[in-house]
Short mmCIF file of C-alpha atoms and ligand atoms in Angstrom, two decimals:
data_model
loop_
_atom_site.label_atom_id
_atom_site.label_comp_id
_atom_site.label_asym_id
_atom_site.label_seq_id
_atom_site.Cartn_x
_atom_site.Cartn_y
_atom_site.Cartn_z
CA UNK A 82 -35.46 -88.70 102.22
CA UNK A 83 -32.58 -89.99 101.02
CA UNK A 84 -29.10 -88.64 101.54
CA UNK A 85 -27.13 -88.03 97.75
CA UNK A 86 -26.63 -84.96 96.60
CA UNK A 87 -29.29 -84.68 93.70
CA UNK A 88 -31.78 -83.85 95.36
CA UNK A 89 -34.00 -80.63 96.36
CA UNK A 90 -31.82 -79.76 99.90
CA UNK A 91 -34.11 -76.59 100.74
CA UNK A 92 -36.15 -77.25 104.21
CA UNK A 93 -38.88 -74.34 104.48
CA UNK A 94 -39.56 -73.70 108.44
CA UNK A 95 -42.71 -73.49 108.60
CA UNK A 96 -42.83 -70.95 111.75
CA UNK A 97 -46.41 -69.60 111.42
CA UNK A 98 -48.79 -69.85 113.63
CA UNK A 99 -51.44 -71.81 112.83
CA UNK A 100 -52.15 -74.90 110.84
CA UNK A 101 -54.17 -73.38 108.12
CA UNK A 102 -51.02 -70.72 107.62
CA UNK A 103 -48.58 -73.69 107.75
CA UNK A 104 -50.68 -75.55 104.95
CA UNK A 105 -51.60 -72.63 102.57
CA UNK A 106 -47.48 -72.17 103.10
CA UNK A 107 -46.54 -75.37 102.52
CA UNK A 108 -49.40 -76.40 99.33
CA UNK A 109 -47.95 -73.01 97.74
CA UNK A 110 -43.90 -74.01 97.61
CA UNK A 111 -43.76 -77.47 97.70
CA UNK A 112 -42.94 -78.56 94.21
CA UNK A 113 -40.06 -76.26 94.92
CA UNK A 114 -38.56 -77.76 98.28
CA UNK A 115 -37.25 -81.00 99.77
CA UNK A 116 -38.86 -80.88 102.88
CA UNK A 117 -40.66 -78.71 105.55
CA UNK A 118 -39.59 -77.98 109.65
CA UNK A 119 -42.36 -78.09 112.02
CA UNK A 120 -40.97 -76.19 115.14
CA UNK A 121 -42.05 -75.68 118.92
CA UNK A 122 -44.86 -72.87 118.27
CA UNK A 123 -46.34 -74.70 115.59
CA UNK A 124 -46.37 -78.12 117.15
CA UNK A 125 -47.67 -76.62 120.25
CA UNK A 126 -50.54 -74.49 118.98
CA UNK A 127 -51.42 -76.86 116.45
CA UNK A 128 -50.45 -80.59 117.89
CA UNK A 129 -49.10 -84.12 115.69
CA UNK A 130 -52.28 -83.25 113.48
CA UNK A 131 -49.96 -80.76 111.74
CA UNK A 132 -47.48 -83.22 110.90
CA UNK A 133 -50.13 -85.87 109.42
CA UNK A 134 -51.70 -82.90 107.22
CA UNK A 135 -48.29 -82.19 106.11
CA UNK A 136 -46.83 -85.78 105.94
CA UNK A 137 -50.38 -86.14 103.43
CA UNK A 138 -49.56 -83.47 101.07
CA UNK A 139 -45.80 -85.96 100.47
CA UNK A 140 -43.99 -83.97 101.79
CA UNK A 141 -40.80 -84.89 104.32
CA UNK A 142 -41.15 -83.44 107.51
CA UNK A 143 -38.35 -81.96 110.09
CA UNK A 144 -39.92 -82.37 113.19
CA UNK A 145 -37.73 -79.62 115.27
CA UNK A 146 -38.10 -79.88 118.93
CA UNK A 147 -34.91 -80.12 120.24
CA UNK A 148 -35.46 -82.88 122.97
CA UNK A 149 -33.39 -82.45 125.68
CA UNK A 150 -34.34 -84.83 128.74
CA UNK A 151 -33.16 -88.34 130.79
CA UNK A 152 -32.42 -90.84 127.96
CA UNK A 153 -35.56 -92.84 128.50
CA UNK A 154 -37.88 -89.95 128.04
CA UNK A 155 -36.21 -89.01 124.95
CA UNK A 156 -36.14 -92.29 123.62
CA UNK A 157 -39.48 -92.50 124.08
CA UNK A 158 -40.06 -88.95 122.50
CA UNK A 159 -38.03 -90.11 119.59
CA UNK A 160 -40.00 -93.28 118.90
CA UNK A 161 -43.18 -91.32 118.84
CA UNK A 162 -41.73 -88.85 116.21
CA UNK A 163 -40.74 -91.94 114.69
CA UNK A 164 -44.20 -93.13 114.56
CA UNK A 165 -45.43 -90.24 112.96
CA UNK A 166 -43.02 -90.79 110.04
CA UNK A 167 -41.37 -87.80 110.01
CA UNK A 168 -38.14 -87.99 108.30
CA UNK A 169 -35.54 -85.57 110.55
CA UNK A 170 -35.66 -84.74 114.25
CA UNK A 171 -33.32 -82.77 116.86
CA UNK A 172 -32.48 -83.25 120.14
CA UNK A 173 -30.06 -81.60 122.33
CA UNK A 174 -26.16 -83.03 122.49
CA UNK A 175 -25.62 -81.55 125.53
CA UNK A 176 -28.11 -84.60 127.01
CA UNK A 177 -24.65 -86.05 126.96
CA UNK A 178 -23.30 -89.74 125.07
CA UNK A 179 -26.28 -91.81 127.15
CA UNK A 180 -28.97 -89.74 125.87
CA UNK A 181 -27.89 -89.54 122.24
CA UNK A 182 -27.45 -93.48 121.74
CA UNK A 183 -30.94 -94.39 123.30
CA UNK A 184 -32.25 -91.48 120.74
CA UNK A 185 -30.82 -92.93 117.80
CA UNK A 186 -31.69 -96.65 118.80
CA UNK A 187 -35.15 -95.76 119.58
CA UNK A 188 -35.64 -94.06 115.78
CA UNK A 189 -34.03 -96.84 114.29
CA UNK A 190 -35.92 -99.60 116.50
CA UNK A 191 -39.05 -98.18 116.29
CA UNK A 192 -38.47 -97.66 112.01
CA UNK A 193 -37.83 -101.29 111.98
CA UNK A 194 -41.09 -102.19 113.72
CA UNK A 195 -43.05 -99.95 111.06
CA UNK A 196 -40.79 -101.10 108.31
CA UNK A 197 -39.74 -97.57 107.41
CA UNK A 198 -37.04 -95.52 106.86
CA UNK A 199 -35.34 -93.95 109.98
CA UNK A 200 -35.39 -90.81 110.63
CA UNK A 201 -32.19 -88.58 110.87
CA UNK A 202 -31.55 -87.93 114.29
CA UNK A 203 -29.86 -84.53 114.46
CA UNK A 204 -27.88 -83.32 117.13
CA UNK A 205 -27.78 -79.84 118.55
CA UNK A 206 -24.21 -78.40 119.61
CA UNK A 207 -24.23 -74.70 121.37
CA UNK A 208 -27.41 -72.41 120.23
CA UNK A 209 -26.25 -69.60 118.01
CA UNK A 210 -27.60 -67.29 119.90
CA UNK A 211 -24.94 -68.28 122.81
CA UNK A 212 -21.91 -66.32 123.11
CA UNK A 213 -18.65 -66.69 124.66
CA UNK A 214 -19.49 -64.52 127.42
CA UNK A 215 -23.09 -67.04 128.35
CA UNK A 216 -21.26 -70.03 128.01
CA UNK A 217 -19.05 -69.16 131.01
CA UNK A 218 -21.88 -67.80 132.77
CA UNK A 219 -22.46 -71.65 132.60
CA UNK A 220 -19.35 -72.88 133.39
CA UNK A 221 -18.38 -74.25 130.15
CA UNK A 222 -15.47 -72.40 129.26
CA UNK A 223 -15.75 -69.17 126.17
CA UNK A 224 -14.88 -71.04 123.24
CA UNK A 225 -17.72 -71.72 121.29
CA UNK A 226 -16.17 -73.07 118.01
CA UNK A 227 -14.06 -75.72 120.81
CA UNK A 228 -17.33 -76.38 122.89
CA UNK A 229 -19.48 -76.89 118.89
CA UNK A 230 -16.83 -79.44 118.29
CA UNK A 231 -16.65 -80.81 121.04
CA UNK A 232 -20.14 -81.63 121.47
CA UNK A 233 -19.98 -82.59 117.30
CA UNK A 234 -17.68 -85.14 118.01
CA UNK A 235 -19.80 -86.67 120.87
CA UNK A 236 -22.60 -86.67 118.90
CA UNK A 237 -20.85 -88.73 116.00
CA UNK A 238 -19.19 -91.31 118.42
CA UNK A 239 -22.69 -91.57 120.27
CA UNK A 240 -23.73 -92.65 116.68
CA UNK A 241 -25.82 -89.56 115.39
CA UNK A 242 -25.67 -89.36 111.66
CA UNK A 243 -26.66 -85.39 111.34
CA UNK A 244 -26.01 -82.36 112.99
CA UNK A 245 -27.57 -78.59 112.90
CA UNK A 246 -25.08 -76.23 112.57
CA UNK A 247 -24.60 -72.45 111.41
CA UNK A 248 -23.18 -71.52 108.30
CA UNK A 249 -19.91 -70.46 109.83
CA UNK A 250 -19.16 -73.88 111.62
CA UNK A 251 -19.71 -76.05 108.76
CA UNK A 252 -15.87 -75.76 107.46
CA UNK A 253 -14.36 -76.87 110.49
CA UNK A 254 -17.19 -79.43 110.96
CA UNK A 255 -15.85 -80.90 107.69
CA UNK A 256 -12.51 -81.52 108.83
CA UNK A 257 -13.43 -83.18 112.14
CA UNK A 258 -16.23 -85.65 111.26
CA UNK A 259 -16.43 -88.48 109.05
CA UNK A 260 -17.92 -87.53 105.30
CA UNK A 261 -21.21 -89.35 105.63
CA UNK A 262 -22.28 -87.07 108.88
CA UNK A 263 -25.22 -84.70 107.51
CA UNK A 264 -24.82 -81.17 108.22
CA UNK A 265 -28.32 -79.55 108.60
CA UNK A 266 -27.45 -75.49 108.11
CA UNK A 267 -30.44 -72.83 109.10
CA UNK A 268 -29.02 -68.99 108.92
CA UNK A 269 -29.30 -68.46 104.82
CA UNK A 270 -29.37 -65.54 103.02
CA UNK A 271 -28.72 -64.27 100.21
CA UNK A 272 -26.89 -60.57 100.02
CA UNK A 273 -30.10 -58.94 99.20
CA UNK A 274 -32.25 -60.81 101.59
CA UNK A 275 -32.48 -58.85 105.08
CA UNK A 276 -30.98 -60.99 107.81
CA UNK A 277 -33.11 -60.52 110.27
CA UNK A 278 -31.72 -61.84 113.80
CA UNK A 279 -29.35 -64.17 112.46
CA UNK A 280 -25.89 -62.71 112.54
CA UNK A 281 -23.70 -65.25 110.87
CA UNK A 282 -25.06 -66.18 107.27
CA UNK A 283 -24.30 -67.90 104.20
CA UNK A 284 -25.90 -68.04 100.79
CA UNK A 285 -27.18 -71.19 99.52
CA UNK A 286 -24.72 -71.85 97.21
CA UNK A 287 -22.07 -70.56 99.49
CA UNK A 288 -23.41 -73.09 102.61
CA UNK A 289 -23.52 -76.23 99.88
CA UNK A 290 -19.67 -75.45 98.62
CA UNK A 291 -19.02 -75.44 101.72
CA UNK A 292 -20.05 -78.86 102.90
CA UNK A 293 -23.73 -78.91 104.28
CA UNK A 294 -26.54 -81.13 103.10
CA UNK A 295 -29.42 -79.39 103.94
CA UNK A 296 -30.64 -75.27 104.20
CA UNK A 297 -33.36 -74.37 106.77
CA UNK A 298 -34.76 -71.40 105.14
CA UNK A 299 -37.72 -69.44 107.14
CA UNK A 300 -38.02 -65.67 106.32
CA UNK A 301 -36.54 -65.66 103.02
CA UNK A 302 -39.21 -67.76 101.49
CA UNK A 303 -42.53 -67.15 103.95
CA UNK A 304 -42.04 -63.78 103.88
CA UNK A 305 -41.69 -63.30 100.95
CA UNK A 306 -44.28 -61.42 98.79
CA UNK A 307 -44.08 -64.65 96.35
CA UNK A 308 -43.09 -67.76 98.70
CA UNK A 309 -43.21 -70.40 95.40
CA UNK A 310 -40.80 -67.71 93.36
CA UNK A 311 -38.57 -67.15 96.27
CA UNK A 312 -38.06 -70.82 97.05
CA UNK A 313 -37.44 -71.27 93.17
CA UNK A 314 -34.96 -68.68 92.87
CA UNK A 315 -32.56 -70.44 95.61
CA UNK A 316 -33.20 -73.68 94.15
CA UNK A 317 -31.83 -72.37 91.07
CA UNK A 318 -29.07 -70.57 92.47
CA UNK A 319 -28.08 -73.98 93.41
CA UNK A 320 -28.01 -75.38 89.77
CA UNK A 321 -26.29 -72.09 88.30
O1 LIG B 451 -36.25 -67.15 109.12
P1 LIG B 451 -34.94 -67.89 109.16
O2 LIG B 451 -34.42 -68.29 107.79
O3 LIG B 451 -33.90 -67.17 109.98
O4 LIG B 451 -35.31 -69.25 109.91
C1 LIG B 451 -34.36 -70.15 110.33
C2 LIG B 451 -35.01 -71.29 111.03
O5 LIG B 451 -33.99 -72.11 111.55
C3 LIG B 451 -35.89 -70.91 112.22
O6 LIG B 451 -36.93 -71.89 112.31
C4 LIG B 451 -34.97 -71.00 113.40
O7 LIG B 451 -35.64 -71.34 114.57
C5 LIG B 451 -34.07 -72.16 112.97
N1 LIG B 451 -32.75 -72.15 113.58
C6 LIG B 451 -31.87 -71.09 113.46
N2 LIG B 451 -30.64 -71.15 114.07
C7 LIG B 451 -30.29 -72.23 114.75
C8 LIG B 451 -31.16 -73.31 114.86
C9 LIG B 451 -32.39 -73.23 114.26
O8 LIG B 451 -32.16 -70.11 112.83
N3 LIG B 451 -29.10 -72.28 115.27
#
Protein backbone atom coordinates (compact mmCIF):
# COMPACT_ATOMS: atom_id res chain seq x y z
CA UNK A 1 0.00 0.00 0.00
CA UNK A 2 1.99 2.60 -0.80
CA UNK A 3 2.12 5.96 0.91
CA UNK A 4 1.57 9.13 -1.96
CA UNK A 5 -1.27 10.85 -2.02
CA UNK A 6 -3.04 9.48 -5.27
CA UNK A 7 -4.39 6.94 -4.08
CA UNK A 8 -7.94 5.55 -2.76
CA UNK A 9 -7.27 6.64 1.29
CA UNK A 10 -10.83 5.22 2.44
CA UNK A 11 -10.31 2.08 4.98
CA UNK A 12 -13.91 0.38 5.42
CA UNK A 13 -13.99 -1.33 9.12
CA UNK A 14 -15.30 -4.15 8.57
CA UNK A 15 -17.06 -4.53 12.20
CA UNK A 16 -19.66 -7.25 11.42
CA UNK A 17 -19.87 -10.18 12.84
CA UNK A 18 -19.20 -12.89 10.89
CA UNK A 19 -17.02 -13.78 7.98
CA UNK A 20 -19.65 -14.28 5.42
CA UNK A 21 -21.03 -10.51 6.48
CA UNK A 22 -17.41 -9.22 6.32
CA UNK A 23 -17.01 -10.75 2.69
CA UNK A 24 -20.46 -9.96 1.10
CA UNK A 25 -19.28 -6.28 2.71
CA UNK A 26 -16.13 -6.18 1.48
CA UNK A 27 -16.84 -8.03 -2.46
CA UNK A 28 -19.70 -5.23 -2.62
CA UNK A 29 -17.34 -1.83 -2.05
CA UNK A 30 -14.12 -2.75 -2.94
CA UNK A 31 -13.49 -1.19 -6.29
CA UNK A 32 -14.40 1.85 -4.28
CA UNK A 33 -11.85 1.67 -1.24
CA UNK A 34 -8.14 1.42 -0.48
CA UNK A 35 -8.24 -0.99 2.05
CA UNK A 36 -10.37 -2.84 4.73
CA UNK A 37 -9.87 -2.99 9.00
CA UNK A 38 -10.33 -6.28 10.50
CA UNK A 39 -10.96 -5.47 14.27
CA UNK A 40 -11.10 -7.52 17.67
CA UNK A 41 -14.81 -9.03 17.20
CA UNK A 42 -14.18 -10.02 13.84
CA UNK A 43 -10.78 -11.56 14.29
CA UNK A 44 -12.03 -13.29 17.29
CA UNK A 45 -15.26 -14.84 16.04
CA UNK A 46 -13.90 -15.50 12.80
CA UNK A 47 -9.88 -16.18 13.29
CA UNK A 48 -6.59 -15.29 10.55
CA UNK A 49 -8.96 -17.19 8.00
CA UNK A 50 -10.71 -13.81 7.65
CA UNK A 51 -7.72 -12.03 6.76
CA UNK A 52 -6.54 -14.70 3.99
CA UNK A 53 -10.25 -14.54 2.44
CA UNK A 54 -9.87 -10.91 2.43
CA UNK A 55 -6.09 -10.59 1.57
CA UNK A 56 -7.53 -13.08 -1.70
CA UNK A 57 -10.12 -10.80 -2.93
CA UNK A 58 -6.59 -7.95 -3.30
CA UNK A 59 -7.50 -6.16 -1.07
CA UNK A 60 -5.02 -4.38 1.77
CA UNK A 61 -5.86 -5.30 5.06
CA UNK A 62 -5.70 -3.18 8.55
CA UNK A 63 -5.31 -5.71 10.94
CA UNK A 64 -6.63 -3.60 14.18
CA UNK A 65 -5.83 -5.19 17.41
CA UNK A 66 -4.20 -2.82 19.32
CA UNK A 67 -1.37 -5.00 20.92
CA UNK A 68 -0.49 -3.88 24.05
CA UNK A 69 1.91 -6.42 25.98
CA UNK A 70 5.93 -7.04 27.15
CA UNK A 71 7.95 -6.19 23.98
CA UNK A 72 8.73 -9.78 23.15
CA UNK A 73 5.16 -10.88 23.01
CA UNK A 74 4.32 -8.11 20.81
CA UNK A 75 7.09 -8.57 18.65
CA UNK A 76 6.16 -11.78 18.22
CA UNK A 77 2.40 -10.76 17.64
CA UNK A 78 3.64 -8.33 15.09
CA UNK A 79 5.69 -10.81 13.06
CA UNK A 80 2.73 -13.08 12.81
CA UNK A 81 0.51 -10.20 11.43
CA UNK A 82 3.40 -9.73 9.37
CA UNK A 83 3.21 -13.15 8.08
CA UNK A 84 -0.18 -12.90 7.13
CA UNK A 85 0.64 -9.94 4.85
CA UNK A 86 -1.49 -7.57 6.07
CA UNK A 87 -0.47 -4.17 5.21
CA UNK A 88 -1.31 -1.85 8.60
CA UNK A 89 -1.40 -2.90 12.25
CA UNK A 90 -1.85 -1.07 15.80
CA UNK A 91 -0.49 -1.50 18.91
CA UNK A 92 -0.70 0.44 21.98
CA UNK A 93 2.06 3.49 22.65
CA UNK A 94 1.48 3.42 26.03
CA UNK A 95 3.64 -0.18 25.93
CA UNK A 96 6.21 2.53 26.29
CA UNK A 97 9.71 3.27 23.79
CA UNK A 98 10.91 -0.69 24.42
CA UNK A 99 7.80 -2.09 23.18
CA UNK A 100 7.32 0.11 20.13
CA UNK A 101 10.98 -0.49 18.64
CA UNK A 102 10.83 -4.40 18.99
CA UNK A 103 7.21 -3.90 17.14
CA UNK A 104 8.50 -2.09 14.34
CA UNK A 105 11.77 -4.28 13.98
CA UNK A 106 9.85 -7.39 14.13
CA UNK A 107 7.40 -6.11 10.99
CA UNK A 108 10.24 -4.99 9.19
CA UNK A 109 12.48 -8.21 9.99
CA UNK A 110 10.01 -10.55 9.46
CA UNK A 111 8.93 -8.49 5.78
CA UNK A 112 12.47 -8.96 4.86
CA UNK A 113 12.44 -12.72 5.44
CA UNK A 114 9.18 -12.97 3.14
CA UNK A 115 10.53 -10.38 0.80
CA UNK A 116 7.52 -8.12 1.24
CA UNK A 117 6.53 -4.92 1.96
CA UNK A 118 6.30 -3.93 5.72
CA UNK A 119 3.54 -3.27 7.21
CA UNK A 120 2.72 0.18 8.84
CA UNK A 121 3.01 -0.15 12.35
CA UNK A 122 0.56 2.31 13.89
CA UNK A 123 0.68 3.58 17.19
CA UNK A 124 -2.18 4.23 19.53
CA UNK A 125 -2.00 7.52 21.78
CA UNK A 126 -5.05 8.02 24.47
CA UNK A 127 -8.51 6.19 23.32
CA UNK A 128 -11.07 8.77 22.35
CA UNK A 129 -13.31 7.62 24.44
CA UNK A 130 -10.89 8.79 27.49
CA UNK A 131 -11.51 12.00 29.06
CA UNK A 132 -9.70 14.32 31.17
CA UNK A 133 -11.46 13.31 34.15
CA UNK A 134 -10.29 9.03 33.43
CA UNK A 135 -6.97 9.91 32.69
CA UNK A 136 -6.39 11.19 36.25
CA UNK A 137 -8.33 8.47 37.60
CA UNK A 138 -5.05 6.88 36.19
CA UNK A 139 -2.65 9.07 37.31
CA UNK A 140 -1.66 10.59 34.14
CA UNK A 141 -2.46 14.03 34.55
CA UNK A 142 -6.09 15.72 32.54
CA UNK A 143 -4.63 16.90 29.50
CA UNK A 144 -5.41 14.78 26.82
CA UNK A 145 -4.24 16.84 23.76
CA UNK A 146 -0.53 17.06 26.09
CA UNK A 147 -0.72 13.25 27.05
CA UNK A 148 -1.80 12.46 22.68
CA UNK A 149 1.38 14.29 22.02
CA UNK A 150 3.21 13.16 24.22
CA UNK A 151 2.78 9.64 23.55
CA UNK A 152 2.92 10.85 19.44
CA UNK A 153 6.22 11.95 19.92
CA UNK A 154 7.39 8.67 21.62
CA UNK A 155 5.99 6.79 19.13
CA UNK A 156 7.96 8.70 16.26
CA UNK A 157 11.37 8.66 18.16
CA UNK A 158 10.69 4.83 18.96
CA UNK A 159 10.62 4.74 15.07
CA UNK A 160 6.79 4.17 14.26
CA UNK A 161 5.96 5.57 10.91
CA UNK A 162 1.91 5.94 11.51
CA UNK A 163 -0.30 6.88 14.07
CA UNK A 164 -4.32 6.61 14.70
CA UNK A 165 -5.63 9.64 15.67
CA UNK A 166 -9.12 11.56 15.80
CA UNK A 167 -10.05 14.11 13.52
CA UNK A 168 -9.54 16.87 16.02
CA UNK A 169 -5.81 15.97 16.88
CA UNK A 170 -4.57 15.76 13.47
CA UNK A 171 -3.68 19.73 13.27
CA UNK A 172 -1.55 19.78 16.12
CA UNK A 173 -0.15 16.33 15.13
CA UNK A 174 1.06 18.17 12.01
CA UNK A 175 3.05 20.62 13.67
CA UNK A 176 4.86 18.25 16.05
CA UNK A 177 5.93 15.29 13.86
CA UNK A 178 8.01 14.99 10.94
CA UNK A 179 5.90 15.14 7.38
CA UNK A 180 6.42 11.54 6.38
CA UNK A 181 4.57 10.19 9.79
CA UNK A 182 1.08 8.68 8.51
CA UNK A 183 -1.86 9.84 10.28
CA UNK A 184 -4.54 7.04 10.26
CA UNK A 185 -8.01 9.17 11.18
CA UNK A 186 -11.34 6.93 12.16
CA UNK A 187 -14.36 9.39 13.43
CA UNK A 188 -15.72 10.61 9.71
CA UNK A 189 -18.75 11.98 8.87
CA UNK A 190 -20.21 13.84 6.79
CA UNK A 191 -22.95 16.64 8.12
CA UNK A 192 -25.76 14.48 7.06
CA UNK A 193 -24.39 11.23 8.23
CA UNK A 194 -25.59 10.47 11.97
CA UNK A 195 -22.58 10.32 14.24
CA UNK A 196 -23.32 7.74 16.15
CA UNK A 197 -20.94 7.47 19.37
CA UNK A 198 -18.20 9.36 18.02
CA UNK A 199 -18.27 12.88 19.35
CA UNK A 200 -15.46 14.64 17.59
CA UNK A 201 -15.80 14.31 13.66
CA UNK A 202 -14.54 15.48 10.49
CA UNK A 203 -15.64 15.10 6.91
CA UNK A 204 -13.47 13.43 4.52
CA UNK A 205 -12.41 16.20 2.78
CA UNK A 206 -12.19 18.23 5.89
CA UNK A 207 -9.78 15.28 7.74
CA UNK A 208 -7.48 15.15 4.28
CA UNK A 209 -7.02 19.24 4.25
CA UNK A 210 -6.21 18.83 7.28
CA UNK A 211 -3.24 16.53 7.15
CA UNK A 212 -4.27 12.75 7.53
CA UNK A 213 -3.49 9.95 5.13
CA UNK A 214 -5.97 7.60 5.72
CA UNK A 215 -10.12 7.62 6.86
CA UNK A 216 -11.44 4.60 8.85
CA UNK A 217 -14.97 4.73 7.86
CA UNK A 218 -17.46 1.99 9.58
CA UNK A 219 -21.16 3.10 9.84
CA UNK A 220 -21.25 5.50 7.12
CA UNK A 221 -20.60 2.97 4.47
CA UNK A 222 -21.90 -0.63 6.13
CA UNK A 223 -24.80 0.81 7.15
CA UNK A 224 -25.67 2.21 4.65
CA UNK A 225 -28.74 1.12 2.58
CA UNK A 226 -26.18 1.15 -0.57
CA UNK A 227 -22.54 0.37 0.95
CA UNK A 228 -20.80 0.55 -2.90
CA UNK A 229 -22.76 4.18 -3.44
CA UNK A 230 -21.92 5.41 -0.05
CA UNK A 231 -18.23 4.54 -0.26
CA UNK A 232 -18.33 6.22 -3.84
CA UNK A 233 -19.85 9.31 -2.78
CA UNK A 234 -16.85 10.07 -0.18
CA UNK A 235 -14.41 9.02 -2.61
CA UNK A 236 -15.69 11.63 -4.77
CA UNK A 237 -16.06 14.19 -2.29
CA UNK A 238 -12.41 13.78 -2.17
CA UNK A 239 -11.80 14.61 -5.93
CA UNK A 240 -14.45 17.59 -5.93
O1 LIG B 1 -18.63 3.35 12.42
P1 LIG B 1 -17.47 4.31 12.56
O2 LIG B 1 -17.18 5.10 11.30
O3 LIG B 1 -17.60 5.19 13.78
O4 LIG B 1 -16.23 3.33 12.77
C1 LIG B 1 -14.97 3.79 13.13
C2 LIG B 1 -14.04 2.64 13.29
O5 LIG B 1 -12.82 3.15 13.78
C3 LIG B 1 -14.49 1.58 14.30
O6 LIG B 1 -13.95 0.33 13.85
C4 LIG B 1 -13.84 2.00 15.58
O7 LIG B 1 -13.55 0.92 16.42
C5 LIG B 1 -12.53 2.61 15.07
N1 LIG B 1 -11.95 3.61 15.95
C6 LIG B 1 -12.62 4.75 16.36
N2 LIG B 1 -12.01 5.64 17.20
C7 LIG B 1 -10.76 5.42 17.60
C8 LIG B 1 -10.07 4.29 17.19
C9 LIG B 1 -10.70 3.39 16.35
O8 LIG B 1 -13.74 4.97 15.99
N3 LIG B 1 -10.18 6.31 18.35
Amino acid sequence: MPATAKRNPIIVALDVATADQAIKLAEQVAPAVGAFKIGSELFTSAGPEIVRRIRATGAAVFLDLKFHDIPNTVAKSVAAATRLDVQMLTIHTSGGAEMMKAAETAAQKTARQMAIEAPLVLGVTVLTSMDGSQMSELGLGSDVGKQVERLASLASQSGLRGLVCSPLEITALRQLLPASMQLVTPGIRASTDAAGDQKRTLSAPEAILAGANWLVVGRPIYASENPRAAAERIFQSLLA
